[in-house]
Protein backbone atom coordinates (compact mmCIF):
# COMPACT_ATOMS: atom_id res chain seq x y z
CA MET A 1 -19.23 6.74 -16.08
CA LYS A 2 -19.68 3.01 -16.59
CA THR A 3 -21.11 1.17 -13.59
CA HIS A 4 -21.19 -2.54 -12.78
CA LYS A 5 -24.09 -4.68 -11.57
CA ASN A 6 -24.46 -8.33 -10.58
CA LEU A 7 -20.83 -8.66 -9.46
CA TYR A 8 -21.62 -10.70 -6.36
CA TYR A 9 -22.09 -14.06 -8.10
CA LYS A 10 -18.80 -13.55 -9.97
CA ILE A 11 -17.07 -12.94 -6.65
CA ILE A 12 -18.51 -16.04 -4.92
CA SER A 13 -18.29 -18.44 -7.85
CA LEU A 14 -16.33 -21.62 -7.12
CA LYS A 15 -14.00 -20.81 -10.00
CA ASN A 16 -13.11 -17.45 -8.44
CA LEU A 17 -12.81 -18.93 -4.95
CA ILE A 18 -10.37 -21.55 -6.26
CA LEU A 19 -8.27 -18.79 -7.84
CA ALA A 20 -8.51 -16.73 -4.64
CA HIS A 21 -7.31 -19.73 -2.60
CA LYS A 22 -4.26 -20.13 -4.85
CA LYS A 23 -3.37 -16.46 -4.33
CA ALA A 24 -3.99 -16.57 -0.57
CA ARG A 25 -1.69 -19.59 -0.10
CA LYS A 26 1.19 -18.13 -2.13
CA HIS A 27 4.44 -18.15 -0.11
CA LYS A 28 2.52 -19.67 2.84
CA ILE A 29 2.19 -23.34 1.87
CA LYS A 30 4.11 -24.50 4.95
CA LYS A 31 1.93 -22.57 7.40
CA ASP A 32 -0.14 -24.76 9.74
CA TYR A 33 -3.40 -22.95 8.96
CA VAL A 34 -2.91 -23.49 5.21
CA ILE A 35 -2.10 -27.18 5.67
CA LYS A 36 -5.17 -27.62 7.88
CA PHE A 37 -7.50 -25.85 5.42
CA GLU A 38 -6.17 -27.95 2.54
CA GLU A 39 -6.71 -31.26 4.31
CA ASN A 40 -10.34 -30.97 3.15
CA LEU A 41 -9.87 -28.32 0.47
CA ALA A 42 -12.85 -29.08 -1.75
CA TYR A 43 -15.17 -29.37 1.24
CA ASN A 44 -13.92 -26.14 2.86
CA LEU A 45 -14.24 -24.15 -0.36
CA LYS A 46 -17.74 -25.54 -0.92
CA ILE A 47 -18.79 -24.57 2.62
CA LEU A 48 -17.37 -21.06 2.09
CA HIS A 49 -19.18 -20.80 -1.25
CA ASP A 50 -22.49 -21.91 0.33
CA GLU A 51 -22.17 -19.40 3.17
CA LEU A 52 -21.54 -16.58 0.70
CA LYS A 53 -24.36 -17.77 -1.56
CA ASN A 54 -26.85 -18.02 1.32
CA LEU A 55 -25.67 -14.70 2.82
CA THR A 56 -24.69 -16.44 6.07
CA TYR A 57 -20.95 -15.74 5.75
CA PHE A 58 -19.39 -13.71 8.54
CA PRO A 59 -15.64 -13.15 8.99
CA LYS A 60 -13.84 -14.28 12.11
CA HIS A 61 -12.32 -11.74 14.47
CA LEU A 62 -8.99 -10.30 13.37
CA GLU A 63 -5.83 -11.34 15.20
CA THR A 64 -4.04 -8.11 16.11
CA PHE A 65 -0.40 -7.71 17.08
CA ILE A 66 2.20 -4.94 17.30
CA LEU A 67 5.12 -4.95 14.85
CA ARG A 68 8.24 -2.87 15.55
CA ASP A 69 10.39 -2.85 12.42
CA PRO A 70 11.62 -0.29 13.71
CA LYS A 71 8.46 1.84 13.29
CA THR A 72 5.65 0.67 15.57
CA ARG A 73 2.58 -0.53 13.64
CA ARG A 74 -0.57 -2.39 14.64
CA ILE A 75 -1.09 -5.26 12.21
CA SER A 76 -4.41 -7.10 11.90
CA LYS A 77 -4.28 -10.67 10.61
CA ALA A 78 -7.40 -12.18 9.08
CA ASP A 79 -8.28 -15.87 9.28
CA PHE A 80 -7.11 -17.81 6.21
CA ARG A 81 -10.64 -18.48 4.87
CA ASP A 82 -11.39 -14.74 5.20
CA ARG A 83 -8.23 -13.95 3.24
CA ILE A 84 -9.63 -16.13 0.45
CA VAL A 85 -12.73 -13.91 0.45
CA HIS A 86 -10.51 -10.79 0.33
CA HIS A 87 -8.75 -12.13 -2.75
CA ALA A 88 -12.07 -13.13 -4.30
CA ILE A 89 -13.37 -9.55 -3.91
CA CYS A 90 -10.20 -8.00 -5.33
CA ASN A 91 -10.09 -10.46 -8.25
CA ILE A 92 -13.38 -9.03 -9.53
CA ILE A 93 -13.47 -5.37 -8.53
CA GLU A 94 -9.79 -4.43 -8.83
CA PRO A 95 -9.82 -4.52 -12.67
CA ILE A 96 -12.81 -2.14 -12.62
CA PHE A 97 -10.96 0.52 -10.62
CA GLU A 98 -7.58 -0.12 -12.21
CA LYS A 99 -8.94 1.53 -15.38
CA ILE A 100 -9.59 4.82 -13.58
CA PHE A 101 -6.43 5.00 -11.43
CA ILE A 102 -3.87 7.55 -12.58
CA TYR A 103 -0.60 6.25 -14.04
CA TYR A 104 1.52 7.66 -11.20
CA SER A 105 -0.31 5.92 -8.36
CA CYS A 106 2.38 3.34 -7.67
CA ALA A 107 1.53 1.13 -4.68
CA ASN A 108 -0.02 -2.35 -4.79
CA ARG A 109 -0.47 -2.39 -8.55
CA LYS A 110 0.81 -4.76 -11.19
CA ASN A 111 4.09 -3.61 -12.79
CA LYS A 112 4.33 -0.71 -10.32
CA GLY A 113 5.91 -0.43 -6.87
CA THR A 114 8.68 1.43 -5.07
CA LEU A 115 11.20 1.14 -7.91
CA PHE A 116 8.65 2.45 -10.40
CA ALA A 117 7.92 5.42 -8.09
CA LEU A 118 11.64 6.04 -7.65
CA LYS A 119 12.29 6.11 -11.40
CA LYS A 120 9.40 8.51 -12.00
CA PHE A 121 10.69 10.80 -9.25
CA GLU A 122 14.13 10.85 -10.93
CA LYS A 123 12.57 11.52 -14.32
CA PHE A 124 10.48 14.43 -12.98
CA GLN A 125 13.44 15.79 -11.04
CA ARG A 126 15.51 16.04 -14.22
CA LYS A 127 12.67 17.67 -16.12
CA VAL A 128 11.80 20.31 -13.54
CA THR A 129 15.49 21.22 -13.02
CA SER A 130 16.37 21.19 -16.76
CA ASN A 131 18.64 18.19 -16.25
CA LEU A 132 19.79 19.25 -12.76
CA SER A 133 20.98 22.65 -13.98
CA LYS A 134 18.61 24.93 -12.04
CA GLN A 135 16.85 25.27 -8.71
CA ALA A 136 13.52 23.51 -8.12
CA TYR A 137 11.43 22.35 -5.17
CA CYS A 138 9.42 19.40 -3.88
CA LEU A 139 6.31 19.21 -1.77
CA LYS A 140 6.98 16.01 0.17
CA ALA A 141 3.77 15.04 1.97
CA ASP A 142 2.47 12.26 4.18
CA ILE A 143 -1.10 11.75 5.41
CA LYS A 144 -1.41 11.56 9.19
CA HIS A 145 -2.43 8.10 10.47
CA TYR A 146 -3.87 7.27 7.06
CA PHE A 147 -5.23 3.73 7.54
CA ARG A 148 -6.62 4.59 10.99
CA GLU A 149 -8.42 7.70 9.74
CA VAL A 150 -10.15 6.47 6.57
CA ASP A 151 -13.88 7.22 6.79
CA ARG A 152 -15.69 4.01 5.80
CA ASP A 153 -18.90 5.80 4.82
CA ILE A 154 -16.98 8.01 2.39
CA LEU A 155 -15.17 4.95 1.03
CA ILE A 156 -18.48 3.19 0.40
CA LYS A 157 -19.80 6.29 -1.43
CA ILE A 158 -16.70 6.24 -3.65
CA LEU A 159 -17.14 2.52 -4.35
CA ARG A 160 -20.81 3.07 -5.23
CA LYS A 161 -19.77 5.34 -8.11
CA LYS A 162 -18.68 2.20 -9.97
CA ILE A 163 -20.42 -0.66 -8.15
CA LYS A 164 -24.22 -0.87 -8.34
CA CYS A 165 -24.46 -4.34 -6.81
CA GLU A 166 -25.88 -4.15 -3.28
CA LYS A 167 -24.78 -7.67 -2.30
CA THR A 168 -21.20 -6.79 -3.24
CA ILE A 169 -21.39 -3.57 -1.22
CA SER A 170 -22.78 -5.52 1.75
CA LEU A 171 -19.89 -8.01 1.56
CA ILE A 172 -17.36 -5.16 1.43
CA LYS A 173 -19.02 -3.60 4.50
CA LEU A 174 -18.66 -6.92 6.34
CA VAL A 175 -14.93 -6.89 5.63
CA LEU A 176 -14.48 -3.21 6.50
CA ASN A 177 -16.47 -3.38 9.73
CA ASN A 178 -14.68 -6.48 11.02
CA SER A 179 -12.84 -4.32 13.53
CA LEU A 180 -13.29 -2.93 17.01
CA ASP A 181 -12.50 0.55 15.69
CA LYS A 182 -15.32 2.78 14.47
CA LYS A 183 -13.28 4.09 11.53
CA GLY A 184 -10.25 3.20 9.51
CA MET A 185 -9.10 0.01 7.81
CA PRO A 186 -7.06 -2.81 9.37
CA LEU A 187 -3.43 -2.63 8.33
CA GLY A 188 -2.41 -6.00 6.91
CA ASN A 189 -5.52 -6.92 4.90
CA LEU A 190 -5.27 -7.24 1.11
CA THR A 191 -8.56 -5.35 0.78
CA SER A 192 -7.18 -2.48 2.86
CA GLN A 193 -4.26 -2.10 0.45
CA PHE A 194 -6.63 -1.98 -2.50
CA PHE A 195 -9.17 0.35 -0.86
CA ALA A 196 -6.29 2.66 0.12
CA ASN A 197 -5.79 3.37 -3.59
CA VAL A 198 -9.53 3.73 -4.24
CA TYR A 199 -9.86 6.29 -1.42
CA LEU A 200 -6.87 8.41 -2.44
CA ASN A 201 -7.75 8.22 -6.13
CA GLU A 202 -9.98 11.18 -5.23
CA LEU A 203 -6.87 13.08 -4.15
CA ASP A 204 -5.02 12.00 -7.31
CA TYR A 205 -7.72 13.52 -9.52
CA PHE A 206 -7.76 16.73 -7.48
CA VAL A 207 -3.98 17.15 -7.65
CA LYS A 208 -3.62 16.18 -11.32
CA TYR A 209 -6.71 17.74 -12.89
CA LYS A 210 -7.87 20.49 -10.52
CA LEU A 211 -4.48 21.77 -9.41
CA LYS A 212 -2.92 20.70 -12.73
CA SER A 213 0.22 19.34 -11.06
CA LYS A 214 2.39 17.96 -13.84
CA TYR A 215 5.03 16.26 -11.69
CA TYR A 216 3.11 14.21 -9.11
CA VAL A 217 3.79 10.69 -7.78
CA ARG A 218 1.97 8.87 -4.97
CA TYR A 219 2.90 5.70 -3.09
CA VAL A 220 0.06 4.79 -0.67
CA ASP A 221 -0.26 7.92 1.53
CA ASP A 222 3.22 9.24 0.72
CA PHE A 223 3.33 11.64 -2.24
CA ILE A 224 5.51 14.26 -3.91
CA ILE A 225 4.84 17.21 -6.23
CA LEU A 226 7.73 18.90 -8.04
CA HIS A 227 7.73 22.51 -9.29
CA ASP A 228 10.22 25.30 -10.01
CA SER A 229 8.31 27.67 -7.71
CA ARG A 230 8.34 27.29 -3.92
CA GLY A 231 5.37 29.65 -3.69
CA GLN A 232 3.28 27.51 -6.04
CA LEU A 233 3.96 24.42 -3.96
CA GLU A 234 3.08 26.21 -0.70
CA LYS A 235 -0.23 27.25 -2.29
CA ARG A 236 -0.93 23.70 -3.48
CA LYS A 237 -0.15 22.35 -0.04
CA GLN A 238 -2.86 24.59 1.43
CA ASP A 239 -5.31 23.58 -1.33
CA ILE A 240 -4.60 19.89 -0.66
CA CYS A 241 -5.09 20.38 3.10
CA GLY A 242 -8.49 21.92 2.42
CA PHE A 243 -9.52 19.17 0.01
CA LEU A 244 -8.46 16.35 2.33
CA LYS A 245 -10.28 17.85 5.30
CA LYS A 246 -13.51 18.59 3.42
CA GLU A 247 -13.80 15.61 1.08
CA LEU A 248 -11.94 12.74 2.79
CA LYS A 249 -11.74 13.76 6.48
CA LEU A 250 -7.96 13.43 6.45
CA GLU A 251 -5.07 15.74 7.22
CA LEU A 252 -1.42 16.00 6.24
CA HIS A 253 1.18 15.03 8.80
CA PRO A 254 2.44 18.40 10.14
CA ASP A 255 6.04 17.24 10.61
CA LYS A 256 6.40 15.15 7.46
CA SER A 257 4.72 17.48 4.96
CA LYS A 258 6.83 20.38 3.78
CA VAL A 259 8.28 22.14 0.74
CA ILE A 260 12.02 21.54 0.37
CA SER A 261 14.72 22.25 -2.18
CA LEU A 262 15.47 19.26 -4.39
CA SER A 263 19.19 19.97 -4.04
CA LYS A 264 18.96 19.14 -0.30
CA GLY A 265 17.62 15.64 -0.96
CA VAL A 266 14.13 14.17 -0.68
CA ASP A 267 13.11 11.23 1.50
CA PHE A 268 10.80 9.12 -0.69
CA VAL A 269 9.86 5.40 -0.91
CA GLY A 270 12.58 4.29 1.47
CA PHE A 271 15.48 6.28 0.02
CA ARG A 272 17.07 9.68 0.55
CA ASN A 273 17.25 10.95 -3.01
CA PHE A 274 19.90 13.52 -3.96
CA TYR A 275 20.84 14.87 -7.40
CA TYR A 276 23.71 12.47 -8.08
CA TYR A 277 23.32 9.68 -5.57
CA ARG A 278 20.80 7.84 -3.41
CA LEU A 279 21.07 6.61 0.18
CA LEU A 280 19.06 4.15 2.26
CA ARG A 281 17.00 5.55 5.12
CA LYS A 282 18.87 5.31 8.41
CA ARG A 283 16.01 3.43 10.06
CA ASN A 284 16.09 0.85 7.24
CA ILE A 285 19.79 0.22 7.82
CA LYS A 286 19.24 0.05 11.59
CA SER A 287 16.42 -2.47 11.14
CA MET A 288 18.62 -4.79 9.07
CA PHE A 289 21.51 -4.57 11.53
CA LEU A 290 19.11 -5.47 14.37
CA LYS A 291 17.95 -8.54 12.43
CA THR A 292 21.60 -9.52 11.92
CA LYS A 293 22.16 -9.21 15.66
CA SER A 294 19.10 -11.41 16.31
CA TYR A 295 20.42 -14.03 13.86
CA ASN A 296 23.83 -14.08 15.57
CA LYS A 297 22.06 -14.69 18.90
CA GLY A 298 20.16 -17.62 17.39
CA GLU A 299 16.79 -15.84 17.60
CA ILE A 300 16.26 -16.14 13.81
CA SER A 301 16.88 -19.32 11.82
CA LYS A 302 19.41 -19.39 8.98
CA ASP A 303 16.71 -19.93 6.33
CA LYS A 304 14.60 -17.07 7.69
CA PHE A 305 17.59 -14.73 7.88
CA LEU A 306 18.64 -15.56 4.30
CA GLU A 307 15.10 -14.82 3.13
CA ILE A 308 15.12 -11.47 4.96
CA PHE A 309 18.61 -10.56 3.72
CA GLN A 310 17.91 -11.45 0.10
CA GLY A 311 14.78 -9.29 0.11
CA TRP A 312 16.60 -6.41 1.78
CA ASN A 313 19.60 -6.71 -0.55
CA ALA A 314 17.37 -6.60 -3.65
CA TYR A 315 15.97 -3.33 -2.30
CA ALA A 316 19.27 -1.88 -0.98
CA LYS A 317 21.13 -2.32 -4.28
CA TRP A 318 19.15 0.58 -5.76
CA ALA A 319 21.01 2.90 -3.39
CA ASN A 320 24.70 3.75 -3.10
CA SER A 321 24.99 1.11 -0.41
CA TYR A 322 28.12 -0.95 -1.21
CA ASN A 323 29.84 -0.13 2.10
CA VAL A 324 26.68 -0.72 4.14
CA ILE A 325 26.09 -4.16 2.58
CA ASN A 326 29.74 -5.19 3.13
CA SER A 327 29.62 -4.01 6.74
CA LEU A 328 26.44 -6.06 7.28
CA ILE A 329 27.95 -9.21 5.77
CA LYS A 330 31.02 -8.90 8.02
CA ARG A 331 28.77 -8.84 11.10
CA VAL A 332 27.09 -12.14 10.25
CA SER A 333 28.49 -14.91 12.45
């Protein structure tokens, strides 16, 4: 396996920091913290570069808040200059790991995403059912409290398989340990999204090459395996539980991980997927209706609501959602 040394000076180079700044400011150019940082952009980037070069860089404390949308999540927001460092790290090490990720790992990757995962699920569903003509099953699984339960020491061991640069590893540790929690990764950081794929790449290899699961798709910690035998999927579920516990110190969510008939519909990447049609999740519809209610009360500006609606509509159109969208539009004051 090819390993990589001397990555640190590529990460902290001014050229890479300039690129990282451009990525960090994307869609946020009107934010006060971006405007303030860019008032003395060259100076601020040079100071950041010097701190990284002299090994005196230390991230600021994360700003943590609770988001209910409608699921309750604890989001950790990094300072803008720290987000530049996150992008700088990912700019250099992401291409290294991208080469070893399996094709059907779909989250937070270029030219992938929820729609890609959805299309692969449909493709596999047709194959395993001989074009929807026979019975087949799906192991629909979800890892319990994934981001909160990631073992940082195990993650570092996985990263060391490819990265032999101690200064890079030390910088990654700084980012990972910038939390009051003793384990896990802060939800909301770019690095957390990337490391989530690195960590579960171990699971991908186990499922694809050890268990030889032909029809497997993963989106972050949500994954499906299709097979024409319920018994085979029950066995693989137990094998996966054992692997996760032993190798990654994780466990499947007991309520969200089960073998079901494909004909009854599968909840995956935001949709309830049936043989001949697709519906939005009820909580997704509820969330959008609540935002509409907030807009009508004047709690959300017109520009913000249009931004939210356009994003939601682009997602909702992949379901059989004509009536839902029309009902939503009628409720807008």
